[in-house]
Amino acid sequence: MLTIENLNVDYGGIQALKGISLKVNENEIVSVLGANGAGKSTLLMSISGIVTASQGSIVFDGQEISGKSSSQIVRIGISQVPEGREVFKGLSIQDNLMMGTYHHHSKSTKQSIADDLNRVFDYFPRLKERRTQFAGTLSGGEQQMLAIGRGIMARPKLLMLDEPSLGLAPLIIEDIFMILLALHKENIPILLIEQNAKAALRIATRGYVMEAGRIIMEGKASDLLEDKHIVSAYLGG
Ligand code: ATP
């Protein structure tokens, strides 16, 4: 579904990605782990067209997407839930969700959009209760649910999330990761960037570990959970 080969990204003189190769197959949750500054967000932003790679290829669903604009990439079917949620705080919850439909809104029937909205509300009943409330009044966990809901409204063929657990309490993280598993069961492949290695590897099919712009390890999530280096460096001993 997604194949990245030898991807390099430079910010001026800083080489943030150094020859990254990675795959996400259909029906997979792939997790990318790494400490601050490893290059995880840069990787997601280069897939979604926010950052331009200096070298390498990104093929999605059979077509090269490297060099395409972010709006083209959303239309092709990749939806990114950004780090820090980035909801529109002065808009209602429902209007935030509708923002996720902008690229297919004119081609979609009212009924299909209402069905998508109900699907998001089934996943996140708290958003339904508060649909008319300003997004800025939601808690951090609720804003994360809203950002994921907005991603679902875009009808993604691949959903990418940048540190959805950041700053959230363990019980909320569990809720959110259970929703990711449910989305995966609906056949939406997921690329999940996380510092919370334990939570991410528990739901992932496979994982990659990044350090200083490179992939230093990859494997089945169940194997990574037991790997000595991963346990000591990322799983707390
Ligand atoms: P975190 O978990 O802290 O978000 P990360 O793994 O997502 O970190 P990136 O944000 O991708 O890492 O950063 C990778 C490297 O690129 C870092 O050294 C960072 O300082 C640098 N970097 C990121 N964005 C820019 C930018 N716009 N200009 C210059 N350097 C940047």
PDB file of N, CA, C and O in Angstrom, residues 14-18 34-42 163 195 210-214:
ATOM      1  N   ILE A  14      20.614  20.758   8.013  1.00  0.00           N
ATOM      2  CA  ILE A  14      20.339  19.615   8.906  1.00  0.00           C
ATOM      3  C   ILE A  14      19.677  18.496   8.130  1.00  0.00           C
ATOM      4  O   ILE A  14      18.627  18.683   7.504  1.00  0.00           O
ATOM      5  N   GLN A  15      20.304  17.316   8.170  1.00  0.00           N
ATOM      6  CA  GLN A  15      19.697  16.172   7.475  1.00  0.00           C
ATOM      7  C   GLN A  15      18.802  15.429   8.467  1.00  0.00           C
ATOM      8  O   GLN A  15      19.304  14.740   9.371  1.00  0.00           O
ATOM      9  N   ALA A  16      17.496  15.619   8.325  1.00  0.00           N
ATOM     10  CA  ALA A  16      16.554  15.053   9.298  1.00  0.00           C
ATOM     11  C   ALA A  16      16.226  13.590   8.988  1.00  0.00           C
ATOM     12  O   ALA A  16      15.985  12.807   9.898  1.00  0.00           O
ATOM     13  N   LEU A  17      16.185  13.217   7.707  1.00  0.00           N
ATOM     14  CA  LEU A  17      15.970  11.815   7.317  1.00  0.00           C
ATOM     15  C   LEU A  17      17.123  11.380   6.429  1.00  0.00           C
ATOM     16  O   LEU A  17      17.476  12.071   5.465  1.00  0.00           O
ATOM     17  N   LYS A  18      17.688  10.214   6.770  1.00  0.00           N
ATOM     18  CA  LYS A  18      18.889   9.746   6.064  1.00  0.00           C
ATOM     19  C   LYS A  18      18.659   8.345   5.495  1.00  0.00           C
ATOM     20  O   LYS A  18      18.956   7.350   6.156  1.00  0.00           O
ATOM     21  N   GLY A  34      10.650   6.198  18.409  1.00  0.00           N
ATOM     22  CA  GLY A  34      11.918   6.928  18.431  1.00  0.00           C
ATOM     23  C   GLY A  34      11.837   8.066  19.424  1.00  0.00           C
ATOM     24  O   GLY A  34      10.754   8.561  19.743  1.00  0.00           O
ATOM     25  N   ALA A  35      13.012   8.493  19.885  1.00  0.00           N
ATOM     26  CA  ALA A  35      13.076   9.561  20.876  1.00  0.00           C
ATOM     27  C   ALA A  35      12.833  10.918  20.206  1.00  0.00           C
ATOM     28  O   ALA A  35      12.711  10.995  18.980  1.00  0.00           O
ATOM     29  N   ASN A  36      12.804  11.990  21.003  1.00  0.00           N
ATOM     30  CA  ASN A  36      12.655  13.352  20.470  1.00  0.00           C
ATOM     31  C   ASN A  36      13.740  13.612  19.431  1.00  0.00           C
ATOM     32  O   ASN A  36      14.902  13.293  19.659  1.00  0.00           O
ATOM     33  N   GLY A  37      13.324  14.195  18.309  1.00  0.00           N
ATOM     34  CA  GLY A  37      14.301  14.613  17.307  1.00  0.00           C
ATOM     35  C   GLY A  37      14.779  13.494  16.391  1.00  0.00           C
ATOM     36  O   GLY A  37      15.640  13.716  15.540  1.00  0.00           O
ATOM     37  N   ALA A  38      14.214  12.285  16.527  1.00  0.00           N
ATOM     38  CA  ALA A  38      14.666  11.160  15.689  1.00  0.00           C
ATOM     39  C   ALA A  38      14.281  11.353  14.224  1.00  0.00           C
ATOM     40  O   ALA A  38      14.907  10.779  13.326  1.00  0.00           O
ATOM     41  N   GLY A  39      13.239  12.161  13.982  1.00  0.00           N
ATOM     42  CA  GLY A  39      12.807  12.405  12.600  1.00  0.00           C
ATOM     43  C   GLY A  39      11.427  11.848  12.294  1.00  0.00           C
ATOM     44  O   GLY A  39      11.005  11.828  11.131  1.00  0.00           O
ATOM     45  N   LYS A  40      10.701  11.447  13.324  1.00  0.00           N
ATOM     46  CA  LYS A  40       9.399  10.794  13.114  1.00  0.00           C
ATOM     47  C   LYS A  40       8.383  11.737  12.456  1.00  0.00           C
ATOM     48  O   LYS A  40       7.720  11.366  11.492  1.00  0.00           O
ATOM     49  N   SER A  41       8.277  12.960  12.994  1.00  0.00           N
ATOM     50  CA  SER A  41       7.300  13.903  12.414  1.00  0.00           C
ATOM     51  C   SER A  41       7.696  14.282  11.000  1.00  0.00           C
ATOM     52  O   SER A  41       6.839  14.434  10.121  1.00  0.00           O
ATOM     53  N   THR A  42       8.995  14.415  10.779  1.00  0.00           N
ATOM     54  CA  THR A  42       9.475  14.753   9.424  1.00  0.00           C
ATOM     55  C   THR A  42       9.065  13.653   8.446  1.00  0.00           C
ATOM     56  O   THR A  42       8.654  13.934   7.315  1.00  0.00           O
ATOM     57  N   GLU A 163       1.913  10.902  17.260  1.00  0.00           N
ATOM     58  CA  GLU A 163       1.890  10.903  18.728  1.00  0.00           C
ATOM     59  C   GLU A 163       0.521  11.212  19.344  1.00  0.00           C
ATOM     60  O   GLU A 163       0.364  12.191  20.082  1.00  0.00           O
ATOM     61  N   GLN A 195       6.030   7.919  20.817  1.00  0.00           N
ATOM     62  CA  GLN A 195       7.099   7.763  21.812  1.00  0.00           C
ATOM     63  C   GLN A 195       6.676   6.748  22.866  1.00  0.00           C
ATOM     64  O   GLN A 195       7.514   6.184  23.552  1.00  0.00           O
ATOM     65  N   MET A 210      13.417   4.478  14.985  1.00  0.00           N
ATOM     66  CA  MET A 210      14.255   5.508  14.356  1.00  0.00           C
ATOM     67  C   MET A 210      15.190   6.127  15.371  1.00  0.00           C
ATOM     68  O   MET A 210      14.814   6.343  16.527  1.00  0.00           O
ATOM     69  N   GLU A 211      16.400   6.408  14.927  1.00  0.00           N
ATOM     70  CA  GLU A 211      17.352   7.167  15.738  1.00  0.00           C
ATOM     71  C   GLU A 211      18.112   8.083  14.798  1.00  0.00           C
ATOM     72  O   GLU A 211      18.633   7.625  13.770  1.00  0.00           O
ATOM     73  N   ALA A 212      18.159   9.359  15.136  1.00  0.00           N
ATOM     74  CA  ALA A 212      18.927  10.351  14.367  1.00  0.00           C
ATOM     75  C   ALA A 212      18.723  10.235  12.853  1.00  0.00           C
ATOM     76  O   ALA A 212      19.686  10.200  12.086  1.00  0.00           O
ATOM     77  N   GLY A 213      17.460  10.140  12.447  1.00  0.00           N
ATOM     78  CA  GLY A 213      17.141  10.178  11.018  1.00  0.00           C
ATOM     79  C   GLY A 213      17.257   8.863  10.276  1.00  0.00           C
ATOM     80  O   GLY A 213      17.056   8.810   9.068  1.00  0.00           O
ATOM     81  N   ARG A 214      17.605   7.794  10.997  1.00  0.00           N
ATOM     82  CA  ARG A 214      17.750   6.480  10.338  1.00  0.00           C
ATOM     83  C   ARG A 214      16.838   5.463  11.025  1.00  0.00           C
ATOM     84  O   ARG A 214      16.534   5.600  12.201  1.00  0.00           O
TER      85      ARG A 214
END
